[in-house]
mmCIF file of C-alpha atoms in Angstrom:
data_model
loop_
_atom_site.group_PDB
_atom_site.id
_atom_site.type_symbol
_atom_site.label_atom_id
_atom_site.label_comp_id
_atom_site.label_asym_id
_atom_site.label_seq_id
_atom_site.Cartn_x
_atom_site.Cartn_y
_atom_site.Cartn_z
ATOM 1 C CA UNK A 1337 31.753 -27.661 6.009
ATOM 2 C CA UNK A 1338 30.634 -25.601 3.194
ATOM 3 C CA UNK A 1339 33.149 -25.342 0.069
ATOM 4 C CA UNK A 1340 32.881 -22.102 -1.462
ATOM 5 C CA UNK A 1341 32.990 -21.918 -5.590
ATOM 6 C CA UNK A 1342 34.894 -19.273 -7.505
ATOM 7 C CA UNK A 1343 31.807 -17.551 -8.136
ATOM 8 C CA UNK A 1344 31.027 -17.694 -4.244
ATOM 9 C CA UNK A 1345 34.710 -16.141 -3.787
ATOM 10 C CA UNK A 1346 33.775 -13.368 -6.050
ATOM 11 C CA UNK A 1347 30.351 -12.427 -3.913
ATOM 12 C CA UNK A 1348 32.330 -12.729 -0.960
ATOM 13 C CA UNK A 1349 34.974 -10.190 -1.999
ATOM 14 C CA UNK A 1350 32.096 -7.335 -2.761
ATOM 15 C CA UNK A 1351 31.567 -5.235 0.181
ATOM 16 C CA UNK A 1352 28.023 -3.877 -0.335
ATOM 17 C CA UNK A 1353 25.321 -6.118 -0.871
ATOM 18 C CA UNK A 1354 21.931 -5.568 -0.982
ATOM 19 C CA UNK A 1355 19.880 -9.385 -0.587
ATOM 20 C CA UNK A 1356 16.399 -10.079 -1.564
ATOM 21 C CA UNK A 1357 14.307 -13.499 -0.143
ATOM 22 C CA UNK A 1358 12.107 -14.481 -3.148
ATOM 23 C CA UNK A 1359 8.867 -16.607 -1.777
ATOM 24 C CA UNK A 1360 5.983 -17.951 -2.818
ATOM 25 C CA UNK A 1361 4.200 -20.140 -5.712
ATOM 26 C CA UNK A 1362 4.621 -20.875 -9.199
ATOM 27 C CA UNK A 1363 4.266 -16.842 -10.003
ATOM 28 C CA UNK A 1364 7.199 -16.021 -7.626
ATOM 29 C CA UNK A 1365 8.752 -19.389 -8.889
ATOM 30 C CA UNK A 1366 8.719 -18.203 -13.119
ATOM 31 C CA UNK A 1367 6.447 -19.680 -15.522
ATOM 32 C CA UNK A 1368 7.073 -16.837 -17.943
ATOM 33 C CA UNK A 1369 7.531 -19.255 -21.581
ATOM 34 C CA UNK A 1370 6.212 -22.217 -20.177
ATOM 35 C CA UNK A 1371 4.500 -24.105 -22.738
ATOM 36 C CA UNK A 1372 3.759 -28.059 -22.215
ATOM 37 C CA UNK A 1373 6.243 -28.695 -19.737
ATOM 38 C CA UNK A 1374 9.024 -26.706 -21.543
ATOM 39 C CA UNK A 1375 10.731 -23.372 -21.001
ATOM 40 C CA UNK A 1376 10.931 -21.557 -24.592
ATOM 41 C CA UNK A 1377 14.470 -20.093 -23.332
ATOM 42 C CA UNK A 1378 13.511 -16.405 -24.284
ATOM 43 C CA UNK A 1379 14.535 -13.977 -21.551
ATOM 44 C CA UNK A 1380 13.226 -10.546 -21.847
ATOM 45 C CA UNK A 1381 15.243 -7.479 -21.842
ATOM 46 C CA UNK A 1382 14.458 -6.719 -18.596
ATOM 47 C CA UNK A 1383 14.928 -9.875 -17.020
ATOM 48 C CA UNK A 1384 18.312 -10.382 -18.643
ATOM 49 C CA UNK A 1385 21.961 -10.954 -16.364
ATOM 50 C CA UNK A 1386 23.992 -8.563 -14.879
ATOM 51 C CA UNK A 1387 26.781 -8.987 -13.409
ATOM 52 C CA UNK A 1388 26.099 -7.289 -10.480
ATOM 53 C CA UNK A 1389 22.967 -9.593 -9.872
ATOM 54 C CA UNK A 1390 23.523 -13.001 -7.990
ATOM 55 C CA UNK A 1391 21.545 -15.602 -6.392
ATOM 56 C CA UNK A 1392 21.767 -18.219 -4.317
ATOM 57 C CA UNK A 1393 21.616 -21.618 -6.029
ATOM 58 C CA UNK A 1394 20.742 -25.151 -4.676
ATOM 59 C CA UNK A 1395 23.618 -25.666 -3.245
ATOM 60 C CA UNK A 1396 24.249 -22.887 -1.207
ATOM 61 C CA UNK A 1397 26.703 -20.929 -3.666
ATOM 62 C CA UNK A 1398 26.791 -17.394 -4.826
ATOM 63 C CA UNK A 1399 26.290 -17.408 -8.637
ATOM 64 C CA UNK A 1400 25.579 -14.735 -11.120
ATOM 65 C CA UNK A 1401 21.853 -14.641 -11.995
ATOM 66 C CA UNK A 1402 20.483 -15.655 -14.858
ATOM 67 C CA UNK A 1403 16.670 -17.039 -16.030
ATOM 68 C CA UNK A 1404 15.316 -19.627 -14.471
ATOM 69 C CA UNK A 1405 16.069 -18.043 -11.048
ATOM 70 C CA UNK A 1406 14.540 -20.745 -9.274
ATOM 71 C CA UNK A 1407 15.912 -23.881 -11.210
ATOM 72 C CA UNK A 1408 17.438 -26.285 -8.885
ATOM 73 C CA UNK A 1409 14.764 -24.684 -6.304
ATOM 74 C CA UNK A 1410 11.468 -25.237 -7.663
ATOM 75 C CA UNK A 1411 11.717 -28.621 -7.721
ATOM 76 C CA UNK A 1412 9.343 -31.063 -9.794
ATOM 77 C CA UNK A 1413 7.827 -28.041 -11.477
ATOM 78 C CA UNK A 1414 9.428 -26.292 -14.979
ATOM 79 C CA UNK A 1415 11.060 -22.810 -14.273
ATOM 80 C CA UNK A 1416 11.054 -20.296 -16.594
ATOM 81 C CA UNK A 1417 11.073 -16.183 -16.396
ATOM 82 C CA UNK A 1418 10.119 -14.690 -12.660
ATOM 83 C CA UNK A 1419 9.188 -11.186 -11.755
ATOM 84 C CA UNK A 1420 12.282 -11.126 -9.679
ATOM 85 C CA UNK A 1421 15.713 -10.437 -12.357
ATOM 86 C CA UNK A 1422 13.030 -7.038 -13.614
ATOM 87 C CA UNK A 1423 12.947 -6.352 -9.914
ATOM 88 C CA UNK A 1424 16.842 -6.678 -9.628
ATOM 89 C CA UNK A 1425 17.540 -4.856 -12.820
ATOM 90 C CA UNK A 1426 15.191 -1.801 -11.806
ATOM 91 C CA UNK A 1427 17.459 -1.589 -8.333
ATOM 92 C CA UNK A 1428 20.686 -1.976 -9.981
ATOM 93 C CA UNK A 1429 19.396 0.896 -12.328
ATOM 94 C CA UNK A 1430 18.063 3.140 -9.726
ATOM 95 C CA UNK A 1431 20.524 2.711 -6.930
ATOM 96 C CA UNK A 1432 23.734 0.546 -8.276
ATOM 97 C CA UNK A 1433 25.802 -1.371 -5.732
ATOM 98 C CA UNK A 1434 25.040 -5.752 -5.864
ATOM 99 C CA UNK A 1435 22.133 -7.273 -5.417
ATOM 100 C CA UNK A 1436 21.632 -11.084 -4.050
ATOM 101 C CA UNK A 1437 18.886 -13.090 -5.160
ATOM 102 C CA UNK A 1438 17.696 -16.061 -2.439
ATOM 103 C CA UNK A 1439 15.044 -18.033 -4.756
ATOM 104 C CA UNK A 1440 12.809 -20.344 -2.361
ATOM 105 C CA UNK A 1441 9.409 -20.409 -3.888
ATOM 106 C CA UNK A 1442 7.544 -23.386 -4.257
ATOM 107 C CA UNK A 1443 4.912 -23.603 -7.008
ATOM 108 C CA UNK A 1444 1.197 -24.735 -5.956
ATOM 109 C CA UNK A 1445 1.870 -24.128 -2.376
ATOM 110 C CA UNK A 1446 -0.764 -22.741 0.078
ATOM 111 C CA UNK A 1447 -0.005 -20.455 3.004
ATOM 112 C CA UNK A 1448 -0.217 -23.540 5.706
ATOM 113 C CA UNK A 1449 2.819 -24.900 3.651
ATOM 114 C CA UNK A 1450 4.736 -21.986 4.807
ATOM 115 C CA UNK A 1451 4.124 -22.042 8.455
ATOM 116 C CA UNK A 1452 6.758 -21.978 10.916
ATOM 117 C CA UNK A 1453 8.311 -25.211 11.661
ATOM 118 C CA UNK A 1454 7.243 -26.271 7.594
ATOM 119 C CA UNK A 1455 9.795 -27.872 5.404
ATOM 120 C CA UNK A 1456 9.699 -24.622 3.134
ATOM 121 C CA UNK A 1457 9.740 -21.972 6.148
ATOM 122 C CA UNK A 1458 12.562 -24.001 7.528
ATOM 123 C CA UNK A 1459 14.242 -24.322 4.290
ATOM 124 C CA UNK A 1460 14.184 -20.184 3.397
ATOM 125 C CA UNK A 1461 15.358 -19.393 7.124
ATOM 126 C CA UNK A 1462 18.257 -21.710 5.975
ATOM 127 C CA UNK A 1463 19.181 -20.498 3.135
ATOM 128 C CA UNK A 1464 18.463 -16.396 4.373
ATOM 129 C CA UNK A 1465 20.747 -17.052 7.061
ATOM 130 C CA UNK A 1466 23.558 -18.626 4.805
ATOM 131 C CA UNK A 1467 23.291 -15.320 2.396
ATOM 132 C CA UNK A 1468 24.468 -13.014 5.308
ATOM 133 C CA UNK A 1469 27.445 -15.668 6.367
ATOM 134 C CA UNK A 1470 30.058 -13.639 4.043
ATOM 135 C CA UNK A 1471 28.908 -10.361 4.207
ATOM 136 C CA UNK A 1472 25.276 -8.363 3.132
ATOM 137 C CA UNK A 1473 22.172 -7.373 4.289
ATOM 138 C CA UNK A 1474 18.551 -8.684 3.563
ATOM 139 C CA UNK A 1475 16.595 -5.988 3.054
ATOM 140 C CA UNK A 1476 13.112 -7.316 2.136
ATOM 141 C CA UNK A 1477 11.347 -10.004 1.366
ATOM 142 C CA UNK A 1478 9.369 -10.489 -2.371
ATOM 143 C CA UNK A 1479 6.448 -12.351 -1.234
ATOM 144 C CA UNK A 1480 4.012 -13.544 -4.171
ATOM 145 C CA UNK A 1481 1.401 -16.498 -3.438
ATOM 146 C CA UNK A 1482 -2.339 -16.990 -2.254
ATOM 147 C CA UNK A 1483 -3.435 -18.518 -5.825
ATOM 148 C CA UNK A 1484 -3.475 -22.162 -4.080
ATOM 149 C CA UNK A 1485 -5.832 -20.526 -1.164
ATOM 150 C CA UNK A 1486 -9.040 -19.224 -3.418
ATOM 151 C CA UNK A 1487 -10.020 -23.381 -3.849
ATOM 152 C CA UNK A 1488 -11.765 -24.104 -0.042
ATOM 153 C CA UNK A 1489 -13.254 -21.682 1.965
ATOM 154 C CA UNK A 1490 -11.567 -22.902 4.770
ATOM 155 C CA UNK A 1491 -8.062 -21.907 3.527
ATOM 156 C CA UNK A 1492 -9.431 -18.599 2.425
ATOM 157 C CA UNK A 1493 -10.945 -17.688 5.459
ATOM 158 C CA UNK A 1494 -7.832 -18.623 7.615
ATOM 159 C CA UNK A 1495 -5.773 -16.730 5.027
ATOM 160 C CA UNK A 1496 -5.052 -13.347 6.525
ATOM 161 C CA UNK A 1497 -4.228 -15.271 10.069
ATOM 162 C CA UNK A 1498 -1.772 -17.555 8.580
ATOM 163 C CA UNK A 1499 -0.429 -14.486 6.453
ATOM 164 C CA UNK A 1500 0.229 -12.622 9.364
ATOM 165 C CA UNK A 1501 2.031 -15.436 11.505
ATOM 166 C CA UNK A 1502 3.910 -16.437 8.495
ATOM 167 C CA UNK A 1503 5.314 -12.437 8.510
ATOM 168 C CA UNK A 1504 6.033 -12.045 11.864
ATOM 169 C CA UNK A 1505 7.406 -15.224 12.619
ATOM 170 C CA UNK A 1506 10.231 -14.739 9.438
ATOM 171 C CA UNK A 1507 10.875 -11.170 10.942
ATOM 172 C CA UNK A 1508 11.449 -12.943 14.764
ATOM 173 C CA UNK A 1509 13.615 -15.717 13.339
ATOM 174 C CA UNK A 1510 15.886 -13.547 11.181
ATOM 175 C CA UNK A 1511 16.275 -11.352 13.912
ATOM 176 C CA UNK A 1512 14.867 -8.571 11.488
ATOM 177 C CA UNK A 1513 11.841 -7.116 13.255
ATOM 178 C CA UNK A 1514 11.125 -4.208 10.756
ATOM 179 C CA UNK A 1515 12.286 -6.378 7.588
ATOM 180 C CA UNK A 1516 10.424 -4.879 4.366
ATOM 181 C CA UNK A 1517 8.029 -7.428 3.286
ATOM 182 C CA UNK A 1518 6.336 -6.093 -0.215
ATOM 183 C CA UNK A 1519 3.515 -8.406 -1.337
ATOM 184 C CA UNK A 1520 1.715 -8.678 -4.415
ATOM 185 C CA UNK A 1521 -2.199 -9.079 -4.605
ATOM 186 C CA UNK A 1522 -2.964 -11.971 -6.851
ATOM 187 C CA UNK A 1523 -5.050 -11.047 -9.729
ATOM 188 C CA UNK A 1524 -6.419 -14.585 -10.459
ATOM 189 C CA UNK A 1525 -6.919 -17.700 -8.630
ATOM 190 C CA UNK A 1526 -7.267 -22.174 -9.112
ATOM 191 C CA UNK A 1527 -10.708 -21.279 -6.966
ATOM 192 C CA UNK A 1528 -13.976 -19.373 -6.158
ATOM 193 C CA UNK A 1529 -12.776 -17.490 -2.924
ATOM 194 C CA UNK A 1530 -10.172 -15.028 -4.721
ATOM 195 C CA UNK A 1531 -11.554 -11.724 -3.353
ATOM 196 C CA UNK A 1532 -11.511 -13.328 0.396
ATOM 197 C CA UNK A 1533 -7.839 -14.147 -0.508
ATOM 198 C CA UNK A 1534 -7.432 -10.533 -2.436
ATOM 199 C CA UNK A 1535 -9.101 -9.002 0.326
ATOM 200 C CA UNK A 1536 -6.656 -10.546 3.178
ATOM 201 C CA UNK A 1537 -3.651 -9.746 1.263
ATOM 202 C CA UNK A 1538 -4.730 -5.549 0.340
ATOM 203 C CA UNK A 1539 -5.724 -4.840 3.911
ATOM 204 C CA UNK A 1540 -2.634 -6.401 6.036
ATOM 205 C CA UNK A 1541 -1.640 -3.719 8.584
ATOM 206 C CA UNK A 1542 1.475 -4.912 9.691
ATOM 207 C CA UNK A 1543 4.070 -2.106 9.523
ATOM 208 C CA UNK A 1544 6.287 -2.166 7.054
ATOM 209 C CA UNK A 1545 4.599 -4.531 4.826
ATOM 210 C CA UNK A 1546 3.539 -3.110 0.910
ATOM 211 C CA UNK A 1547 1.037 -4.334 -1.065
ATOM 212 C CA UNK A 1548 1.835 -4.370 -5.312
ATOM 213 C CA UNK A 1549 -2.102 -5.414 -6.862
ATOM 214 C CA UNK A 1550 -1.540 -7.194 -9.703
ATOM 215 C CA UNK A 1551 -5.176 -6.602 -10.705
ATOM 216 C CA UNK A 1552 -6.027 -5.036 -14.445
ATOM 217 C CA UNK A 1553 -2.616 -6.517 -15.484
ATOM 218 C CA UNK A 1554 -2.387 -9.133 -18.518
ATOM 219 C CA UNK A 1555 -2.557 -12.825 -17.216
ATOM 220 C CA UNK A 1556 -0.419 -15.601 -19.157
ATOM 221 C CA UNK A 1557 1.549 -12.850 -21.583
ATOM 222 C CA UNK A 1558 3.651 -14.446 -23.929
#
């Protein structure tokens, strides 16, 4: 038996909301002020709260969002500033209404860490499904990873296989078979095999799926 919080009182009292799975590694996850195993605390103007921005914490509570997103979620790793409150904000800006937050990257993760029946795929079905329990809609899923794949050729070879499974085997188990998926192309990678990995990720031609290339953008901006 789950015991709701205030805060998950309050999220269940809105009647529109708008809920967005955040996956991935460490660049879904925040490392944004990092330094040395420590998060400088800055949050930038566009990544600051709102109140009309929540995510789902640890424990399976509605909370307003605030920087780290995925503390309590990225564990073992330091969280700092994501791509993902800037991705709220914009929405909030553009179309209003509330927007829920469902953190569940994992930083230096590979694609075969995501498969179905994985600890982390089992874990983000989870914790998708207990978003929608008091009301909302997921309406895409903020998918940023592939960094961990450019190191063996065998993992960037099998990439846009494993890629594809891991989409259509979220959209079967959510029940959501045309569920927006947008993806970013990584820009950099721990490896040799990042245009193999670049290349899987740009030409996926699963419907519905959107491609953001992160290439020509600043790496490690402080």
């Amino acid at each position: 038996m789950v015991i709701l919080s205030h805060s998950s009182s309050l999220w269940a009292a809105v009647k529109t909301k708008d809920i967005f799975i955040l996956g991935g590694q460490s660049n879904m996850a925040g490392r944004g002020g990092v330094q040395g195993g420590k998060w400088d605390g800055n949050v930038p103007p566009e990544c600051r709260p709102n109140p009309s921005i929540w995510r789902l914490n640890a424990q399976l509570q509605w909370e307003e969002a605030r920087e780290p997103l995925h503390a309590g979620i990225d564990v073992g790793n330091t969280c700092g500033v994501g791509p993902a409150m800037a991705f709220a904000n914009h929405v909030i800006g553009s179309a209003g209404g509330t927007v829920g937050l469902i953190p569940c990257a994992a930083g230096g993760t590979r694609i075969s860490q995501w498969s179905r029946g994985s600890r982390l795929y089992t874990q983000l079905i989870q914790r998708a499904n207990r978003s929608v329990s008091e009301g909302g809609t997921v309406r895409a899923l903020l998918w940023y990873q592939g960094e961990s794949d450019t190191v063996r050729k065998e993992d960037a070879d099998s990439y846009k296989a494993r890629l594809q499974s891991f989409f259509t085997d979220l959209r079967s188990d959510l029940q959501l078979p045309s569920l927006l998926i947008i993806q970013v192309a990584v820009a950099s990678g721990e490896g040799r095999y990042i245009q193999r990995v670049r290349e899987a990720q740009v030409g996926m031609k699963l419907p519905n799926v959107k491609c953001v290339d992160a290439k020509g953008l600043r790496l490690k901006c402080v």
